[in-house]
Short mmCIF file of C-alpha atoms in Angstrom, two decimals:
data_model
loop_
_atom_site.label_atom_id
_atom_site.label_comp_id
_atom_site.label_asym_id
_atom_site.label_seq_id
_atom_site.Cartn_x
_atom_site.Cartn_y
_atom_site.Cartn_z
CA MET Z 913 -17.00 22.62 -10.51
CA THR Z 914 -16.98 21.29 -6.89
CA LEU Z 915 -13.83 19.65 -5.70
CA SER Z 916 -15.88 16.31 -4.52
CA THR Z 917 -15.98 13.80 -6.93
CA VAL Z 918 -12.82 14.20 -8.81
CA TRP Z 919 -11.34 13.61 -4.97
CA VAL Z 920 -13.20 10.39 -5.19
CA LEU Z 921 -10.84 9.38 -7.94
CA ALA Z 922 -7.88 10.88 -6.67
CA ALA Z 923 -8.20 8.93 -3.24
CA GLN Z 924 -8.71 5.77 -4.95
CA LEU Z 925 -5.48 6.43 -6.81
CA ALA Z 926 -3.54 7.29 -3.46
CA SER Z 927 -4.37 4.15 -1.85
CA ALA Z 928 -2.09 2.27 -4.62
CA THR Z 929 1.16 3.77 -2.60
CA MET Z 930 0.00 1.28 0.37
CA PRO Z 931 0.65 -2.54 0.28
CA ALA Z 932 -2.97 -3.87 -1.90
CA GLY Z 933 -6.12 -3.89 -0.21
CA PRO Z 934 -9.68 -3.51 -0.87
CA THR Z 935 -9.12 0.22 -1.92
CA ASP Z 936 -6.53 -0.15 -4.19
CA THR Z 937 -9.34 -0.14 -7.36
CA ILE Z 938 -9.53 2.93 -9.31
CA LEU Z 939 -13.05 3.70 -9.63
CA VAL Z 940 -14.92 5.61 -12.54
CA GLY Z 941 -18.43 4.87 -11.56
CA GLN Z 942 -18.84 8.26 -10.33
CA ALA Z 943 -16.84 10.39 -13.11
CA ARG Z 944 -20.36 10.87 -15.21
CA ALA Z 945 -22.10 12.57 -11.94
CA PRO Z 946 -23.58 15.73 -11.55
CA ALA Z 947 -21.20 18.81 -11.47
CA SER Z 948 -22.25 19.46 -8.05
CA GLN Z 949 -20.63 15.84 -6.99
CA THR Z 950 -17.67 16.06 -9.50
CA ALA Z 951 -14.10 17.04 -8.97
CA VAL Z 952 -10.24 14.33 -6.68
CA ALA Z 953 -12.72 12.47 -4.00
CA ARG Z 954 -11.54 14.27 -0.95
CA ARG Z 955 -10.08 12.60 2.10
CA GLU Z 956 -10.53 14.35 4.98
CA PRO Z 957 -7.63 15.46 7.17
CA GLN Z 958 -7.49 13.28 9.95
CA ALA Z 959 -5.48 14.29 13.46
CA PHE Z 960 -2.02 12.77 13.71
CA ASP Z 961 -2.75 9.67 16.40
CA ALA Z 962 0.90 8.67 17.72
CA SER Z 963 -0.50 5.92 19.41
CA ARG Z 964 -0.94 4.01 16.82
CA PHE Z 965 2.87 3.58 16.32
CA ASP Z 966 5.72 2.78 18.24
CA SER Z 967 7.22 5.69 19.86
CA LEU Z 968 10.56 5.48 17.57
CA THR Z 969 8.09 5.48 14.50
CA ALA Z 970 6.02 8.28 15.83
CA THR Z 971 8.83 10.55 16.38
CA ALA Z 972 10.17 10.18 12.66
CA LEU Z 973 6.70 10.96 11.01
CA ARG Z 974 6.53 13.99 13.23
CA ALA Z 975 9.71 15.05 12.16
CA LEU Z 976 8.59 14.27 8.45
CA PHE Z 977 5.48 16.46 9.17
CA ASP Z 978 7.39 19.11 10.39
CA ASP Z 979 9.59 19.03 7.63
CA ALA Z 980 6.99 18.98 4.91
CA ALA Z 981 5.10 22.33 7.11
CA ALA Z 982 8.23 24.14 6.42
CA ALA Z 983 8.98 23.65 3.09
CA GLY Z 984 5.03 25.07 2.41
CA LEU Z 985 3.72 21.11 1.31
CA PRO Z 986 0.51 19.85 2.73
CA VAL Z 987 0.46 17.74 5.38
CA ARG Z 988 -3.14 16.26 5.31
CA PRO Z 989 -2.09 13.86 2.74
CA LEU Z 990 1.21 12.80 4.38
CA VAL Z 991 -1.15 12.11 7.98
CA ASN Z 992 -3.37 10.28 6.03
CA ARG Z 993 -0.87 7.71 4.24
CA ALA Z 994 0.68 6.87 7.80
CA LEU Z 995 -2.75 6.37 9.49
CA GLU Z 996 -3.97 4.24 6.59
CA GLY Z 997 -0.73 2.23 6.95
CA ALA Z 998 -1.38 1.42 10.67
CA ALA Z 999 -4.88 0.90 9.74
CA ARG Z 1000 -3.53 -1.96 7.48
CA ARG Z 1001 -0.76 -3.10 9.95
CA THR Z 1002 1.79 -1.98 7.76
CA THR Z 1003 5.68 -2.60 8.77
CA SER Z 1004 6.74 0.93 10.29
CA GLU Z 1005 9.58 0.82 7.91
CA ARG Z 1006 7.25 0.88 5.18
CA ILE Z 1007 5.10 3.47 6.36
CA LEU Z 1008 7.70 5.76 6.73
CA ARG Z 1009 8.91 5.00 3.31
CA VAL Z 1010 6.01 5.62 1.77
CA VAL Z 1011 5.49 8.77 3.61
CA ARG Z 1012 8.60 10.08 2.78
CA GLU Z 1013 8.44 9.25 -0.40
CA HIS Z 1014 4.97 11.10 -0.68
CA ALA Z 1015 6.52 13.87 0.56
CA LEU Z 1016 9.68 14.20 -2.17
CA ALA Z 1017 6.69 14.04 -4.65
CA LEU Z 1018 5.19 16.52 -3.16
CA ARG Z 1019 7.73 18.82 -3.50
CA ASP Z 1020 8.52 17.71 -7.07
CA ALA Z 1021 4.75 18.45 -8.09
CA LYS Z 1022 5.11 21.84 -6.16
CA GLN Z 1023 8.29 22.69 -8.46
CA ALA Z 1024 6.19 21.83 -11.55
CA LEU Z 1025 3.45 23.35 -10.61
CA GLY Z 1026 4.29 26.60 -9.08
CA ASP Z 1027 4.17 28.38 -5.81
CA ARG Z 1028 0.37 29.15 -6.13
CA SER Z 1029 -0.65 26.01 -6.72
CA THR Z 1030 -3.35 24.45 -3.71
CA ASP Z 1031 -3.05 21.36 -1.92
CA ASP Z 1032 -5.64 19.43 -3.87
CA GLU Z 1033 -3.38 20.14 -6.96
CA LEU Z 1034 0.01 19.35 -5.38
CA GLU Z 1035 -1.85 16.53 -3.95
CA ALA Z 1036 -2.57 15.08 -7.40
CA GLY Z 1037 0.73 16.23 -9.12
CA ALA Z 1038 2.38 13.68 -6.58
CA ILE Z 1039 -0.10 10.77 -7.22
CA ALA Z 1040 0.85 11.56 -11.04
CA LEU Z 1041 4.62 11.44 -10.21
CA ARG Z 1042 4.11 8.13 -8.17
CA ALA Z 1043 2.35 6.62 -10.97
CA GLY Z 1044 5.57 6.96 -13.35
CA LEU Z 1045 4.35 10.53 -14.92
CA ASP Z 1046 7.36 12.83 -14.76
CA ARG Z 1047 7.91 16.45 -13.95
CA ARG Z 1048 7.18 17.59 -17.87
CA ALA Z 1049 3.90 16.29 -17.91
CA LEU Z 1050 2.66 18.23 -14.93
CA GLU Z 1051 4.19 21.40 -15.97
CA LEU Z 1052 2.51 20.52 -19.75
CA VAL Z 1053 -0.81 20.41 -17.89
CA ARG Z 1054 -0.40 23.55 -15.96
CA GLY Z 1055 0.98 25.23 -19.18
CA SER Z 1056 -2.44 23.96 -20.79
CA ARG Z 1057 -4.75 25.38 -17.75
CA THR Z 1058 -2.96 28.37 -16.75
CA LYS Z 1059 -6.18 30.13 -15.17
CA ALA Z 1060 -7.94 27.09 -13.88
CA PRO Z 1061 -7.63 24.03 -11.77
CA VAL Z 1062 -5.58 21.12 -12.53
CA VAL Z 1063 -7.03 18.45 -10.24
CA VAL Z 1064 -9.16 16.77 -12.40
CA PRO Z 1065 -6.51 16.75 -15.78
CA LEU Z 1066 -3.76 15.68 -13.19
CA VAL Z 1067 -6.51 12.76 -11.66
CA VAL Z 1068 -7.41 11.70 -15.38
CA LEU Z 1069 -3.88 11.50 -17.00
CA THR Z 1070 -3.00 8.97 -14.10
CA ASP Z 1071 -5.93 6.78 -14.48
CA LEU Z 1072 -5.17 6.71 -18.11
CA VAL Z 1073 -1.70 5.82 -17.69
CA ARG Z 1074 -2.36 3.40 -15.36
CA ARG Z 1075 -4.94 1.49 -17.39
CA GLY Z 1076 -2.35 1.04 -20.00
CA VAL Z 1077 -2.66 4.24 -22.11
CA PRO Z 1078 0.97 5.20 -23.32
CA ALA Z 1079 2.05 8.29 -21.33
CA ALA Z 1080 2.34 10.63 -24.70
CA THR Z 1081 -0.93 9.28 -25.63
CA ALA Z 1082 -2.51 10.08 -22.51
CA GLN Z 1083 -0.75 13.51 -22.12
CA GLU Z 1084 -1.91 14.64 -25.76
CA ALA Z 1085 -5.46 13.59 -25.22
CA VAL Z 1086 -5.86 15.59 -21.43
CA ALA Z 1087 -3.93 18.62 -23.31
CA ALA Z 1088 -6.61 18.86 -26.11
CA LEU Z 1089 -9.58 18.23 -24.14
CA GLY Z 1090 -8.23 20.62 -21.06
CA ARG Z 1091 -8.71 23.58 -23.76
CA ALA Z 1092 -12.52 22.26 -24.79
CA PRO Z 1093 -15.47 24.27 -23.51
CA ARG Z 1094 -16.51 22.54 -20.32
CA ALA Z 1095 -13.19 20.78 -20.10
CA ASP Z 1096 -13.60 18.87 -17.13
CA ASP Z 1097 -16.69 17.21 -17.84
CA ALA Z 1098 -14.89 16.25 -21.33
CA LEU Z 1099 -12.22 14.79 -19.28
CA LEU Z 1100 -14.22 12.98 -17.09
CA GLY Z 1101 -16.06 11.56 -19.70
CA LEU Z 1102 -12.81 10.24 -21.67
CA GLN Z 1103 -11.63 8.65 -18.03
CA ALA Z 1104 -15.11 6.63 -18.29
CA THR Z 1105 -14.76 5.94 -21.68
CA VAL Z 1106 -10.94 4.57 -21.32
CA ALA Z 1107 -12.03 2.56 -18.22
CA LYS Z 1108 -14.75 0.61 -20.18
CA ASN Z 1109 -12.63 -0.09 -23.09
CA ALA Z 1110 -9.43 -1.15 -21.13
CA GLN Z 1111 -11.21 -4.25 -20.03
CA ARG Z 1112 -10.86 -5.14 -23.52
CA GLY Z 1113 -7.10 -4.39 -23.74
CA PRO Z 1114 -5.10 -1.46 -24.08
CA GLY Z 1115 -5.07 -1.14 -27.69
CA MET Z 1116 -9.03 -0.82 -27.51
CA ALA Z 1117 -8.69 1.75 -24.87
CA VAL Z 1118 -6.25 3.68 -26.69
CA ASP Z 1119 -8.93 3.32 -29.86
CA ALA Z 1120 -11.85 4.52 -27.65
CA LEU Z 1121 -9.51 7.52 -26.64
CA HIS Z 1122 -8.61 8.92 -30.23
CA ARG Z 1123 -12.27 8.55 -31.14
CA TYR Z 1124 -13.73 10.39 -28.15
CA VAL Z 1125 -11.14 13.16 -28.38
CA LYS Z 1126 -11.85 13.70 -32.17
CA ALA Z 1127 -15.48 13.66 -31.56
CA VAL Z 1128 -14.64 16.11 -28.98
CA ILE Z 1129 -13.01 18.45 -30.68
CA VAL Z 1130 -14.92 18.21 -33.99
CA THR Z 1131 -18.00 19.54 -31.76
CA SER Z 1132 -15.61 22.24 -30.21
CA PRO Z 1133 -13.82 24.09 -33.24
CA ASP Z 1134 -12.30 26.52 -30.97
CA ALA Z 1135 -10.38 23.82 -28.62
CA ALA Z 1136 -9.04 22.45 -32.02
CA THR Z 1137 -7.66 25.60 -33.09
CA SER Z 1138 -5.84 26.19 -30.06
CA THR Z 1139 -4.47 22.58 -29.77
CA SER Z 1140 -3.25 22.55 -32.98
CA SER Z 1141 -1.71 26.07 -32.68
CA ASP Z 1142 -0.18 25.87 -29.10
CA ARG Z 1143 0.66 22.16 -28.42
CA LYS Z 1144 4.45 21.46 -27.98
CA PRO Z 1145 5.75 18.17 -28.58
CA VAL Z 1146 5.35 15.36 -25.54
CA ARG Z 1147 8.20 13.44 -24.63
CA PRO Z 1148 7.22 10.44 -22.81
CA PRO Z 1149 8.77 9.87 -19.14
CA ALA Z 1150 11.61 6.95 -18.99
CA PRO Z 1151 9.82 3.76 -18.39
#
């Protein structure tokens, strides 16, 4: 699976860190797209345009970018957020706060996911943390996918929680499907199923989640065995 469809979803999730706007809706319409298109909808890196900001804000942003680069963190997501805030005519104080908070989330994501994590994984982890999930949730996802990228499970986990699925329930479902054959397709299918049923209320979304996971595991005995024997208790994040 490539990294193009999942980044459509991650960019949608990430947009919620700025004031409400037309891109603040999490879309799942491409969750069933062909594998060649599926993966966090990638935002293309943008060069930092200091002319979009007053001199004090531009200087403060450059300092944040330099600190992130020195810490081995991806700078592209921070630049994108700053430019997004400028495009929305957000106040300088708000832009600096969002960029600073996201830099801290990227740092925490790196500590939870490991130094060898890709920039895309760190971005997905940072978005998950800012959505209310804790570092333990990221560690569990990494533990269930030691040899595979964790972008898809992190994006799906974040989306499930934002749609009202309890964090512990969402984490267990993502961990279970993460061990199934064609795990990314199964996870994107779960996301689409929950999104469809969430329109009828959180309870219906959770019921649909349980039915979907059960159906996948029944058709994948190996996944059922590994999840029942390896899964550790999951503690939901603090409210």
